[in-house]
mmCIF file of C-alpha atoms and ligand atoms in Angstrom:
data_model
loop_
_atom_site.group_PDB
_atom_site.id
_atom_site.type_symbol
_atom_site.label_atom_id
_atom_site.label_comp_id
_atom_site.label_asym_id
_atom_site.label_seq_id
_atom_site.Cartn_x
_atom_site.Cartn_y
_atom_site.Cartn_z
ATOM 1 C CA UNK T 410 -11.212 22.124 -3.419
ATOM 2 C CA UNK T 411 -8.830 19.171 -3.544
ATOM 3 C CA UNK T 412 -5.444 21.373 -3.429
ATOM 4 C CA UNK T 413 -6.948 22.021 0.204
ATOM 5 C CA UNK T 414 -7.580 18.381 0.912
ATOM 6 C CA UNK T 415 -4.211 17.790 -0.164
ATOM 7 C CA UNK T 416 -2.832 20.471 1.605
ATOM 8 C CA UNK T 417 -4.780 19.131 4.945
ATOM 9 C CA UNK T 418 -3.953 15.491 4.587
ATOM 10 C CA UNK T 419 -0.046 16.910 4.035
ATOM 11 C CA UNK T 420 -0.145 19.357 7.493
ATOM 12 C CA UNK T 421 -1.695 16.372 9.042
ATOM 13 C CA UNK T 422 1.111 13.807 8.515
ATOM 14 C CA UNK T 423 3.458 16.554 9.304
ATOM 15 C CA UNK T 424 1.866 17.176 12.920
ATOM 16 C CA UNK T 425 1.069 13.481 14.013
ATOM 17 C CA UNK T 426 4.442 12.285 12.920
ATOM 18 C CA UNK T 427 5.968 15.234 15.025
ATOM 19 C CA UNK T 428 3.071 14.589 17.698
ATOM 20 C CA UNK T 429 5.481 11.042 17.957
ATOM 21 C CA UNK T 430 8.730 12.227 17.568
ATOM 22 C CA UNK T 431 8.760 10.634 13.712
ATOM 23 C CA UNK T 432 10.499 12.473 10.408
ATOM 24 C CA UNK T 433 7.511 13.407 8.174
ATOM 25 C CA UNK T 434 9.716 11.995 5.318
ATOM 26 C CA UNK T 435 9.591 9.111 6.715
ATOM 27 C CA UNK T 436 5.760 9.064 6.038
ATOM 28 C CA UNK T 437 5.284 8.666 2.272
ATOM 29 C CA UNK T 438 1.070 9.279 1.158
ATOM 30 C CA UNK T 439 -0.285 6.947 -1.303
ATOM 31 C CA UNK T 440 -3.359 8.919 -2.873
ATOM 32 C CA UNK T 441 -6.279 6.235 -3.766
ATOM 33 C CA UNK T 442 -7.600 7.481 -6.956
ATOM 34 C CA UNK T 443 -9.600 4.039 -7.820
ATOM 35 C CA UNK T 444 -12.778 5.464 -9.803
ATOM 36 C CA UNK T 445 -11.535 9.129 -10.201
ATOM 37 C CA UNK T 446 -10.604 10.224 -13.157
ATOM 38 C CA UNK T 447 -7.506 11.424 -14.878
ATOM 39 C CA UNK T 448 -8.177 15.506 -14.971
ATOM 40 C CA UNK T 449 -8.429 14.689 -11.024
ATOM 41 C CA UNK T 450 -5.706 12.866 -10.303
ATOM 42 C CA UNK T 451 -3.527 15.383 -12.188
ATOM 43 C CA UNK T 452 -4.573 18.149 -10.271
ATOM 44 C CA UNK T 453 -3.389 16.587 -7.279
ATOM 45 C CA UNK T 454 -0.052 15.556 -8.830
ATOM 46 C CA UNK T 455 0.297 19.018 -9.758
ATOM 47 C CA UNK T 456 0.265 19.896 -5.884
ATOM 48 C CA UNK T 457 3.161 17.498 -5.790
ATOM 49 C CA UNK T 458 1.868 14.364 -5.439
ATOM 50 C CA UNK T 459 3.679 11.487 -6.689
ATOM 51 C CA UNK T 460 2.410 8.079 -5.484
ATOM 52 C CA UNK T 461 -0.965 6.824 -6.651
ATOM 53 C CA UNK T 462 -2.807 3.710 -5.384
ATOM 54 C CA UNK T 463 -5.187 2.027 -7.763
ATOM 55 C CA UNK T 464 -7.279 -1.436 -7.698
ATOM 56 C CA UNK T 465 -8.732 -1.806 -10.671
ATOM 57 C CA UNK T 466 -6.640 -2.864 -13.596
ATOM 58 C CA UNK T 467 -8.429 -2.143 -16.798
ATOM 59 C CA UNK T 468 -9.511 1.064 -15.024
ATOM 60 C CA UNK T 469 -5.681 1.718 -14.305
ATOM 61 C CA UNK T 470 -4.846 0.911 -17.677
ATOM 62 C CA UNK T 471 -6.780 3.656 -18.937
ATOM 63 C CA UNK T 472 -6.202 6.618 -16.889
ATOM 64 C CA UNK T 473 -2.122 6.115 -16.295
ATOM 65 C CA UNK T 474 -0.795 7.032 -19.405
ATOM 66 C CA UNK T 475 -2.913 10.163 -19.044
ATOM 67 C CA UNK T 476 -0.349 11.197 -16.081
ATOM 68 C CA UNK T 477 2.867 12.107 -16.541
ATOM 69 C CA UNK T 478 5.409 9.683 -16.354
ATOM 70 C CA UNK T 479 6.951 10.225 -12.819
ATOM 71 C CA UNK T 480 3.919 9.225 -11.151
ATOM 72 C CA UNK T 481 4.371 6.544 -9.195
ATOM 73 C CA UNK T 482 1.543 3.523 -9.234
ATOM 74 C CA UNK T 483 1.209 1.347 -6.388
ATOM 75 C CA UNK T 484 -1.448 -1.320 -7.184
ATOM 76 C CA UNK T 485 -3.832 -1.973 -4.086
ATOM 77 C CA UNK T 486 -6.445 -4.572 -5.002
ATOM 78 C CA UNK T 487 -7.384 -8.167 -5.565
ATOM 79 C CA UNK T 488 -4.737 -9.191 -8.435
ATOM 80 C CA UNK T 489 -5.856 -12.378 -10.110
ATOM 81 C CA UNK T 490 -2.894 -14.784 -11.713
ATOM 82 C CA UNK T 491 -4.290 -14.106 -14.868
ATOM 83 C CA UNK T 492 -4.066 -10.489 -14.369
ATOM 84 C CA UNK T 493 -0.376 -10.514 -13.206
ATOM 85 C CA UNK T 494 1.372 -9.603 -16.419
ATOM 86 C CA UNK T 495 -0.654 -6.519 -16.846
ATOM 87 C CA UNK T 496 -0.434 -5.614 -13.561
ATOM 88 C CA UNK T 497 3.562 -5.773 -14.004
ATOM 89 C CA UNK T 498 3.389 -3.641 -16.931
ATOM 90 C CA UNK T 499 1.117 -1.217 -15.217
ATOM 91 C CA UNK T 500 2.695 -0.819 -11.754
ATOM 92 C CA UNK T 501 5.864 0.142 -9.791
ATOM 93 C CA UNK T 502 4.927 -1.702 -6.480
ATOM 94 C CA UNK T 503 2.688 -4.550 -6.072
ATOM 95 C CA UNK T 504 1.022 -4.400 -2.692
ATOM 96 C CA UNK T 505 -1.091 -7.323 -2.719
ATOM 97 C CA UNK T 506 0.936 -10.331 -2.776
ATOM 98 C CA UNK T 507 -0.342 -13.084 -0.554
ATOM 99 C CA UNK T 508 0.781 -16.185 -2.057
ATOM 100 C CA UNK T 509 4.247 -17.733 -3.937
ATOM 101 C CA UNK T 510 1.915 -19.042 -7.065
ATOM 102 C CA UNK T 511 1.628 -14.892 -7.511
ATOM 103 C CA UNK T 512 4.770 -14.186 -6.509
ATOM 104 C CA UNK T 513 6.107 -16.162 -8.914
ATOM 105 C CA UNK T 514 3.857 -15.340 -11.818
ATOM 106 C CA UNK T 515 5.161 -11.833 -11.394
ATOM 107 C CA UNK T 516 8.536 -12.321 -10.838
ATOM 108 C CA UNK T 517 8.049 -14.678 -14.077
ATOM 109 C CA UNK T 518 6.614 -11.383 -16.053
ATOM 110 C CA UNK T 519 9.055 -8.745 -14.735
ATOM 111 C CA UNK T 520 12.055 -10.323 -16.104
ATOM 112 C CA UNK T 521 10.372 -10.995 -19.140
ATOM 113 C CA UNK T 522 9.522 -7.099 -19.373
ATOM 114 C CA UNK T 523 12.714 -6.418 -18.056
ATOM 115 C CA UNK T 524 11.210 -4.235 -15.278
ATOM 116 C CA UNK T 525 12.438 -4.757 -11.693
ATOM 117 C CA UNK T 526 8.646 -4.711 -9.953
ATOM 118 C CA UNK T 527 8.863 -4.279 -6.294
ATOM 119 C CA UNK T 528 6.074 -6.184 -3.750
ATOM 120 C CA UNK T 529 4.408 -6.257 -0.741
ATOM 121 C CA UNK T 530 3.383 -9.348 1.341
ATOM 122 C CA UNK T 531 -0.539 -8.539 2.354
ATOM 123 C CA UNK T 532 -1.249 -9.777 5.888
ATOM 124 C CA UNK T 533 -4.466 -10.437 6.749
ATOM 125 C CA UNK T 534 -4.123 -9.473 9.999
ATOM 126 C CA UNK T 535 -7.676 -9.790 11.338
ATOM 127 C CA UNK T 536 -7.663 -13.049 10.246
ATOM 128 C CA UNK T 537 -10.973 -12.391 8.472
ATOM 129 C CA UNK T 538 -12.645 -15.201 6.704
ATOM 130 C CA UNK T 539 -13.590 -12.381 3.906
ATOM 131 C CA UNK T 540 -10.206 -10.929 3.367
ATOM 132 C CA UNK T 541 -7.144 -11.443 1.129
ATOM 133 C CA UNK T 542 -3.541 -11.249 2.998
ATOM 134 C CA UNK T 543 -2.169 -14.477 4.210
ATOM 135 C CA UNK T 544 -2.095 -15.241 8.301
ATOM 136 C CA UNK T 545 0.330 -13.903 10.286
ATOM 137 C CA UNK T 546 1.454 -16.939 11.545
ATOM 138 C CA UNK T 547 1.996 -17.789 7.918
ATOM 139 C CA UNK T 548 3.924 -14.906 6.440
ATOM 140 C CA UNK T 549 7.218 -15.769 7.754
ATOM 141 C CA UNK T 550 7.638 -19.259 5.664
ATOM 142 C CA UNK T 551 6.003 -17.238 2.451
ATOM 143 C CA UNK T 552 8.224 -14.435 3.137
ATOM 144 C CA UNK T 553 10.908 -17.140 3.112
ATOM 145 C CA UNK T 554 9.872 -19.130 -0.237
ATOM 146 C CA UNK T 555 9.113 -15.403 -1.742
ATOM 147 C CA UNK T 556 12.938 -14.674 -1.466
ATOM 148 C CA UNK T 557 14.557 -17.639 -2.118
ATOM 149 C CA UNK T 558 12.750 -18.318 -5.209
ATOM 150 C CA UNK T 559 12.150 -14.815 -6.642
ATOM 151 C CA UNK T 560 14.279 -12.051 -7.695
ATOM 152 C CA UNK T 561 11.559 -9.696 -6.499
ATOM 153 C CA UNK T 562 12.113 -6.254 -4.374
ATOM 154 C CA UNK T 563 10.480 -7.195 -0.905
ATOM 155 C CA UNK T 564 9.675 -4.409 0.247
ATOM 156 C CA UNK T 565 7.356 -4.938 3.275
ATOM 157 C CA UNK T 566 4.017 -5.717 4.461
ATOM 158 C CA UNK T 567 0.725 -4.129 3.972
ATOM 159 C CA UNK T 568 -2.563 -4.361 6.047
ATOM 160 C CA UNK T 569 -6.165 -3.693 5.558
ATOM 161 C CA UNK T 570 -7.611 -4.055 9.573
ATOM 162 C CA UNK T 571 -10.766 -4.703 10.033
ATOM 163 C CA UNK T 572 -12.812 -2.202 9.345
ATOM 164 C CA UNK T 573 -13.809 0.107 12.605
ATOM 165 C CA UNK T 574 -14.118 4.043 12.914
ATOM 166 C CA UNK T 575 -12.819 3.579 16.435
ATOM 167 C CA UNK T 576 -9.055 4.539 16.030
ATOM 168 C CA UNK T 577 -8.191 2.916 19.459
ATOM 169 C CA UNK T 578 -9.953 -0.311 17.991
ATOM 170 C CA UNK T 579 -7.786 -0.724 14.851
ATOM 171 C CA UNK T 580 -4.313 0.064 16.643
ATOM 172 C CA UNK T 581 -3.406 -3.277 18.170
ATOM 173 C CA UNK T 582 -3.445 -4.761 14.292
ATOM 174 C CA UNK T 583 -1.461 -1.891 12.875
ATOM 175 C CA UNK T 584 1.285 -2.803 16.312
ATOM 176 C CA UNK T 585 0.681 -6.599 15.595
ATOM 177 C CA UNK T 586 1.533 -5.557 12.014
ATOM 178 C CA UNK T 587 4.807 -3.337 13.042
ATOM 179 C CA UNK T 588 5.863 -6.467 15.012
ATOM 180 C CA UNK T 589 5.873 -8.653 12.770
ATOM 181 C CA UNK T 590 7.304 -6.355 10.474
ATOM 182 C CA UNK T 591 10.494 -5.757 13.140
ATOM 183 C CA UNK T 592 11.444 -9.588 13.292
ATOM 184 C CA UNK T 593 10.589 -9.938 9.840
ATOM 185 C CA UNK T 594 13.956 -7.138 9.207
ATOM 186 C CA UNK T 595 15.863 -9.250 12.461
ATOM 187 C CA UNK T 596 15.422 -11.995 10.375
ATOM 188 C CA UNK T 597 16.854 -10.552 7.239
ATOM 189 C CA UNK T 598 13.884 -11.489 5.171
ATOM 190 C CA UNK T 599 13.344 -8.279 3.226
ATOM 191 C CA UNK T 600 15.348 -7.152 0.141
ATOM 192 C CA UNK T 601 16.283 -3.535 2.329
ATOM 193 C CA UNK T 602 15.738 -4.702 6.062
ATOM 194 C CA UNK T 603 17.210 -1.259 7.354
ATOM 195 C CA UNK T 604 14.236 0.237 5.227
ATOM 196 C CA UNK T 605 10.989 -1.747 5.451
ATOM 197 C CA UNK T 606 7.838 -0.784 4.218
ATOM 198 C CA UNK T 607 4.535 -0.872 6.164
ATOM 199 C CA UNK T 608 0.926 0.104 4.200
ATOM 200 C CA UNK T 609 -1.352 1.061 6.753
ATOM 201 C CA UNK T 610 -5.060 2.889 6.985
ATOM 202 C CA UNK T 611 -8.133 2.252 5.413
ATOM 203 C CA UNK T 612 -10.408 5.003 6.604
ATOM 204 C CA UNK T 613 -11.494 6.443 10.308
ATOM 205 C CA UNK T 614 -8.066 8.779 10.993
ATOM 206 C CA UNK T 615 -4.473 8.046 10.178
ATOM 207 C CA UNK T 616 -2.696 9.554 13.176
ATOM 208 C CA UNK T 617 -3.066 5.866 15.050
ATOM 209 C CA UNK T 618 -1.158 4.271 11.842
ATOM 210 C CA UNK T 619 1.405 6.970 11.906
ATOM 211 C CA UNK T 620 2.298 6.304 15.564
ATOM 212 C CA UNK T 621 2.642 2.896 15.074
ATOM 213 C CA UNK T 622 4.826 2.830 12.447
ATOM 214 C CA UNK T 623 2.947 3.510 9.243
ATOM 215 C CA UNK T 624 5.537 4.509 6.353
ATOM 216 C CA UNK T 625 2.668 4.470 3.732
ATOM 217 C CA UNK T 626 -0.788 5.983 4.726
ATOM 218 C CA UNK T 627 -3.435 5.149 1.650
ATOM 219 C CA UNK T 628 -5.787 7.477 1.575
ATOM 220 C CA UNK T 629 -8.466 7.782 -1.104
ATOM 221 C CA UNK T 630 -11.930 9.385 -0.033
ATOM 222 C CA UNK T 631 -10.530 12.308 2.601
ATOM 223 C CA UNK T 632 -8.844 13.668 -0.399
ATOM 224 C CA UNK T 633 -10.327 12.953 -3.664
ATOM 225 C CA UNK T 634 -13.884 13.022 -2.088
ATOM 226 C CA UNK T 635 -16.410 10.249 -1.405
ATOM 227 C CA UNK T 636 -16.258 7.480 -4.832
ATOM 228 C CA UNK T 637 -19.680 6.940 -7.146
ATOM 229 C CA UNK T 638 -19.982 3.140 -7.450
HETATM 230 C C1 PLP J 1112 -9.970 2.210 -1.380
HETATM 231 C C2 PLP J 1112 -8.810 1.818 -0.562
HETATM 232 C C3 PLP J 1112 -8.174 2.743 0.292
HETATM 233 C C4 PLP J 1112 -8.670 4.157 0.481
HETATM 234 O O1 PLP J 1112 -9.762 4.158 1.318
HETATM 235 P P1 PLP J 1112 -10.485 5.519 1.751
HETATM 236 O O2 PLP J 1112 -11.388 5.090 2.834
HETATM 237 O O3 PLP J 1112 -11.190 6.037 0.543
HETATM 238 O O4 PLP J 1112 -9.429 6.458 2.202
HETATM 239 C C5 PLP J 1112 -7.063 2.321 0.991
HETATM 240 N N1 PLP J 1112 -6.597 1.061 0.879
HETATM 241 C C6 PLP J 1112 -7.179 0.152 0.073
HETATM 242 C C7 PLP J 1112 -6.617 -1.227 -0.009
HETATM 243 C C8 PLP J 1112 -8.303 0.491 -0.659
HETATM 244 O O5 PLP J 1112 -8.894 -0.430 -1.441
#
């Protein structure tokens, strides 16, 4: 049943975040409900879930006026320029931001909608060939540009390592990612530096992302169940 996935996924956060001495509040869950559809995703915000990740926009578009208005939509995949205007309509936070031209283009569309749309800067911090996120070693100048020439919420940083089941494997990017993230908030680069985001986890177990910082775990298969592509 998925109130017992949720329930799991929920006593989970609770025990590795006090397994490392963090406030489970602190730990927000963003449930992935990309090709799952609406009945589903209801019955898991009627365990109390609020936040919902999603990467598809005309699927999005679809199921999230089926939900009740305070769900929260975080959008989590590839957003292409000509996509940005719906994607500002559609969603509270965008979490794939990796370039100004987008940064811009939605910055450009939320003050035409009059919505205040909140980002994050995707680092590709594998530097894979395959994957969107811009370098590390280029996301303080963006960061920079992003602020001075938008009146977007920047909220944080989000990560999609590279893809291992070996939790010990995939901790060094989510503490490369934290680090950046901590000189990033010296720096005063975000909008709320005393309150930055980081996205973390993409399969294999959380509880490495939660101990290195993690204030969003995504999570989309462990509780709405493997996806049919
Ligand atoms: C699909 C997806 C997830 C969820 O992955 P699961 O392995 O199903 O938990 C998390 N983050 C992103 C960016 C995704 O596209």
């Amino acid at each position: 049943m998925i109130q017992d996935n949720y329930q799991t996924i929920r006593q989970k956060i609770s025990q590795y975040a006090a397994d490392c001495n963090r406030d489970p509040d602190t730990i927000q869950l963003v449930a992935v409900s990309k090709k799952k559809e609406s009945p589903l995703i209801q019955q898991v915000f009627d365990c109390g879930q609020r936040i919902f990740g999603e990467n598809y926009l005309q699927e999005a578009a679809q199921k999230i006026p089926d939900l009740p208005p305070s769900a929260k939509w975080h959008f989590i995949g590839h957003l292409q320029s000509n996509k940005a205007k719906q994607a500002v309509s559609l969603f509270d936070v965008i979490e794939t931001v990796d370039s100004l031209k987008l940064a811009k283009l939605i910055d450009k569309h939320a003050n035409t909608l009059g919505k205040s749309t909140a980002i994050l800067l995707q680092i590709n911090i594998g530097r894979e060939q395959q994957k969107a996120g811009v370098l590390p070693e280029e996301a303080e100048s963006l960061l920079k540009q992003i602020t001075s020439e938008t009146k977007l919420q920047v909220l944080g940083l989000m990560v999609i390592p590279p893809f291992s089941d070996k939790p010990e494997v995939t901790r060094p990017f989510f503490r490369e990612t934290r680090k950046l993230a901590e000189e990033f908030a010296r720096k005063q680069l975000f909008t709320n530096n005393e309150n930055v985001v980081l996205s973390m986890v993409m399969s294999a177990d959380f509880h490495v992302a939660i101990e290195e910082g993690a204030t969003h775990i995504r999570i989309g298969t462990a509780l709405f169940g493997a996806r049919d592509y």
